[in-house]
Amino acid sequence: DAGVTQSPTHLIKTRGQQVTLRCSPKSGHDTVSWYQQALGQGPQFIFQYYEEEERQRGNFPDRFSGHQFPNYSSELNVNALLLGDSALYLCASSWGQANEKLFFGSGTQLSVL
Amino acid sequence: AQSVTQLGSHVSVSEGALVLLRCNYSSSVPPYLFWYVQYPNQGLQLLLKYTTGATLVKGINGFEAEFKKSETSFHLTKPSAHMSDAAEYFCAVSEGAGGTSYGKLTFGQGTILTVHP
């Protein structure tokens, strides 16, 4: 049983560019949440997708957007990249919107130069 | 709004010694509380959680934590440290089921645990 898979594992972009990160949830899960983990910090909640809609959103600008597909996989898009967007982006999946047992992927390390 | 404070960004113990990682939270509603562990270049793994009921919760790898409402604390302990416990540990809080931000976890800054032989 595959867990949460994220792609790519590493990515290098330059300021102003756009990036798309991808996540496939654990089998049987239908909810995907995205977190940003800056170096030396705890993860910060970006948003959560359930039934192909954004259900909750953290304190992130509109440059951060997402999508959930009918197969429950999800994408995180970041436009107009800033140096400060450099971080580990973690995807977590769960069944329903319950957070009692989130399964996290290994993340995508994004570097913005 | 909810917040988490982890006291001590780095904790160092000897193998076989007690592990104590401190976490205090702030929440205006009854919280759900979690401890996660993160090994280098990996995602987060759930160690244990408190939702309702018994305030002393046991998790994987011999860890346990006690929810103390009066102290707004949820400290993580392990009686005897192993070398394999070396990792970064995160405390997190969320609203309980039915809360408006139920699906969102708020994490602390993390505590790096070093275990010396």
JSON list of C-alpha atoms in Angstrom, two decimals, chain A residues 10 33 35 37 40-45 48 56-59 88 90 97-107, chain B residues 32 34 36 38 41-46 49 51 88 90 94-95 97 100-110:
[
{"chain": "A", "resi": 10, "resn": "HIS", "atom": "CA", "xyz": [13.54, 18.70, -5.34]},
{"chain": "A", "resi": 33, "resn": "SER", "atom": "CA", "xyz": [-3.76, 19.27, 3.06]},
{"chain": "A", "resi": 35, "resn": "TYR", "atom": "CA", "xyz": [1.90, 22.65, 4.59]},
{"chain": "A", "resi": 37, "resn": "GLN", "atom": "CA", "xyz": [7.98, 24.14, 6.32]},
{"chain": "A", "resi": 40, "resn": "GLY", "atom": "CA", "xyz": [14.22, 25.55, 11.18]},
{"chain": "A", "resi": 41, "resn": "GLN", "atom": "CA", "xyz": [10.48, 26.09, 11.54]},
{"chain": "A", "resi": 42, "resn": "GLY", "atom": "CA", "xyz": [7.43, 23.98, 12.11]},
{"chain": "A", "resi": 43, "resn": "PRO", "atom": "CA", "xyz": [5.05, 23.30, 9.23]},
{"chain": "A", "resi": 44, "resn": "GLN", "atom": "CA", "xyz": [2.49, 26.00, 8.47]},
{"chain": "A", "resi": 45, "resn": "PHE", "atom": "CA", "xyz": [-0.94, 25.15, 7.08]},
{"chain": "A", "resi": 48, "resn": "GLN", "atom": "CA", "xyz": [-7.04, 21.76, 2.61]},
{"chain": "A", "resi": 56, "resn": "GLN", "atom": "CA", "xyz": [-9.89, 25.76, 4.74]},
{"chain": "A", "resi": 57, "resn": "ARG", "atom": "CA", "xyz": [-7.07, 28.18, 4.14]},
{"chain": "A", "resi": 58, "resn": "GLY", "atom": "CA", "xyz": [-4.20, 29.44, 6.25]},
{"chain": "A", "resi": 59, "resn": "ASN", "atom": "CA", "xyz": [-2.55, 32.85, 6.13]},
{"chain": "A", "resi": 88, "resn": "LEU", "atom": "CA", "xyz": [9.89, 22.09, 2.17]},
{"chain": "A", "resi": 90, "resn": "LEU", "atom": "CA", "xyz": [4.52, 18.81, 2.69]},
{"chain": "A", "resi": 97, "resn": "GLN", "atom": "CA", "xyz": [-11.61, 16.11, 6.97]},
{"chain": "A", "resi": 98, "resn": "ALA", "atom": "CA", "xyz": [-10.56, 14.36, 10.14]},
{"chain": "A", "resi": 99, "resn": "ASN", "atom": "CA", "xyz": [-7.09, 15.30, 11.26]},
{"chain": "A", "resi": 100, "resn": "GLU", "atom": "CA", "xyz": [-6.72, 12.68, 13.96]},
{"chain": "A", "resi": 101, "resn": "LYS", "atom": "CA", "xyz": [-4.49, 10.64, 11.73]},
{"chain": "A", "resi": 102, "resn": "LEU", "atom": "CA", "xyz": [-2.78, 12.55, 8.99]},
{"chain": "A", "resi": 103, "resn": "PHE", "atom": "CA", "xyz": [-0.29, 10.77, 6.79]},
{"chain": "A", "resi": 104, "resn": "PHE", "atom": "CA", "xyz": [2.48, 12.99, 5.48]},
{"chain": "A", "resi": 105, "resn": "GLY", "atom": "CA", "xyz": [4.54, 12.64, 2.36]},
{"chain": "A", "resi": 106, "resn": "SER", "atom": "CA", "xyz": [8.29, 13.20, 2.31]},
{"chain": "A", "resi": 107, "resn": "GLY", "atom": "CA", "xyz": [7.84, 16.61, 0.76]},
{"chain": "B", "resi": 32, "resn": "TYR", "atom": "CA", "xyz": [-6.83, 17.96, 19.97]},
{"chain": "B", "resi": 34, "resn": "PHE", "atom": "CA", "xyz": [-0.44, 15.70, 18.66]},
{"chain": "B", "resi": 36, "resn": "TYR", "atom": "CA", "xyz": [4.98, 14.17, 15.38]},
{"chain": "B", "resi": 38, "resn": "GLN", "atom": "CA", "xyz": [10.57, 14.01, 11.62]},
{"chain": "B", "resi": 41, "resn": "ASN", "atom": "CA", "xyz": [14.80, 14.22, 4.59]},
{"chain": "B", "resi": 42, "resn": "GLN", "atom": "CA", "xyz": [11.50, 12.62, 5.56]},
{"chain": "B", "resi": 43, "resn": "GLY", "atom": "CA", "xyz": [7.96, 13.71, 6.24]},
{"chain": "B", "resi": 44, "resn": "LEU", "atom": "CA", "xyz": [6.23, 13.76, 9.60]},
{"chain": "B", "resi": 45, "resn": "GLN", "atom": "CA", "xyz": [5.19, 10.59, 11.42]},
{"chain": "B", "resi": 46, "resn": "LEU", "atom": "CA", "xyz": [2.51, 10.63, 14.10]},
{"chain": "B", "resi": 49, "resn": "LYS", "atom": "CA", "xyz": [-2.45, 12.03, 19.90]},
{"chain": "B", "resi": 51, "resn": "THR", "atom": "CA", "xyz": [-8.52, 13.82, 21.41]},
{"chain": "B", "resi": 88, "resn": "GLU", "atom": "CA", "xyz": [13.15, 16.51, 15.37]},
{"chain": "B", "resi": 90, "resn": "PHE", "atom": "CA", "xyz": [6.89, 18.68, 16.69]},
{"chain": "B", "resi": 94, "resn": "SER", "atom": "CA", "xyz": [-6.10, 21.64, 16.39]},
{"chain": "B", "resi": 95, "resn": "GLU", "atom": "CA", "xyz": [-9.72, 22.27, 17.18]},
{"chain": "B", "resi": 97, "resn": "ALA", "atom": "CA", "xyz": [-14.29, 17.61, 15.68]},
{"chain": "B", "resi": 100, "resn": "THR", "atom": "CA", "xyz": [-14.58, 25.62, 12.34]},
{"chain": "B", "resi": 101, "resn": "SER", "atom": "CA", "xyz": [-10.92, 24.94, 11.66]},
{"chain": "B", "resi": 102, "resn": "TYR", "atom": "CA", "xyz": [-11.00, 21.27, 12.57]},
{"chain": "B", "resi": 103, "resn": "GLY", "atom": "CA", "xyz": [-8.85, 20.16, 9.67]},
{"chain": "B", "resi": 104, "resn": "LYS", "atom": "CA", "xyz": [-5.99, 22.57, 10.36]},
{"chain": "B", "resi": 105, "resn": "LEU", "atom": "CA", "xyz": [-2.99, 21.71, 12.52]},
{"chain": "B", "resi": 106, "resn": "THR", "atom": "CA", "xyz": [-0.92, 24.45, 14.16]},
{"chain": "B", "resi": 107, "resn": "PHE", "atom": "CA", "xyz": [2.63, 23.28, 14.83]},
{"chain": "B", "resi": 108, "resn": "GLY", "atom": "CA", "xyz": [5.28, 24.38, 17.26]},
{"chain": "B", "resi": 109, "resn": "GLN", "atom": "CA", "xyz": [8.78, 25.33, 16.16]},
{"chain": "B", "resi": 110, "resn": "GLY", "atom": "CA", "xyz": [10.17, 21.89, 16.82]}
]
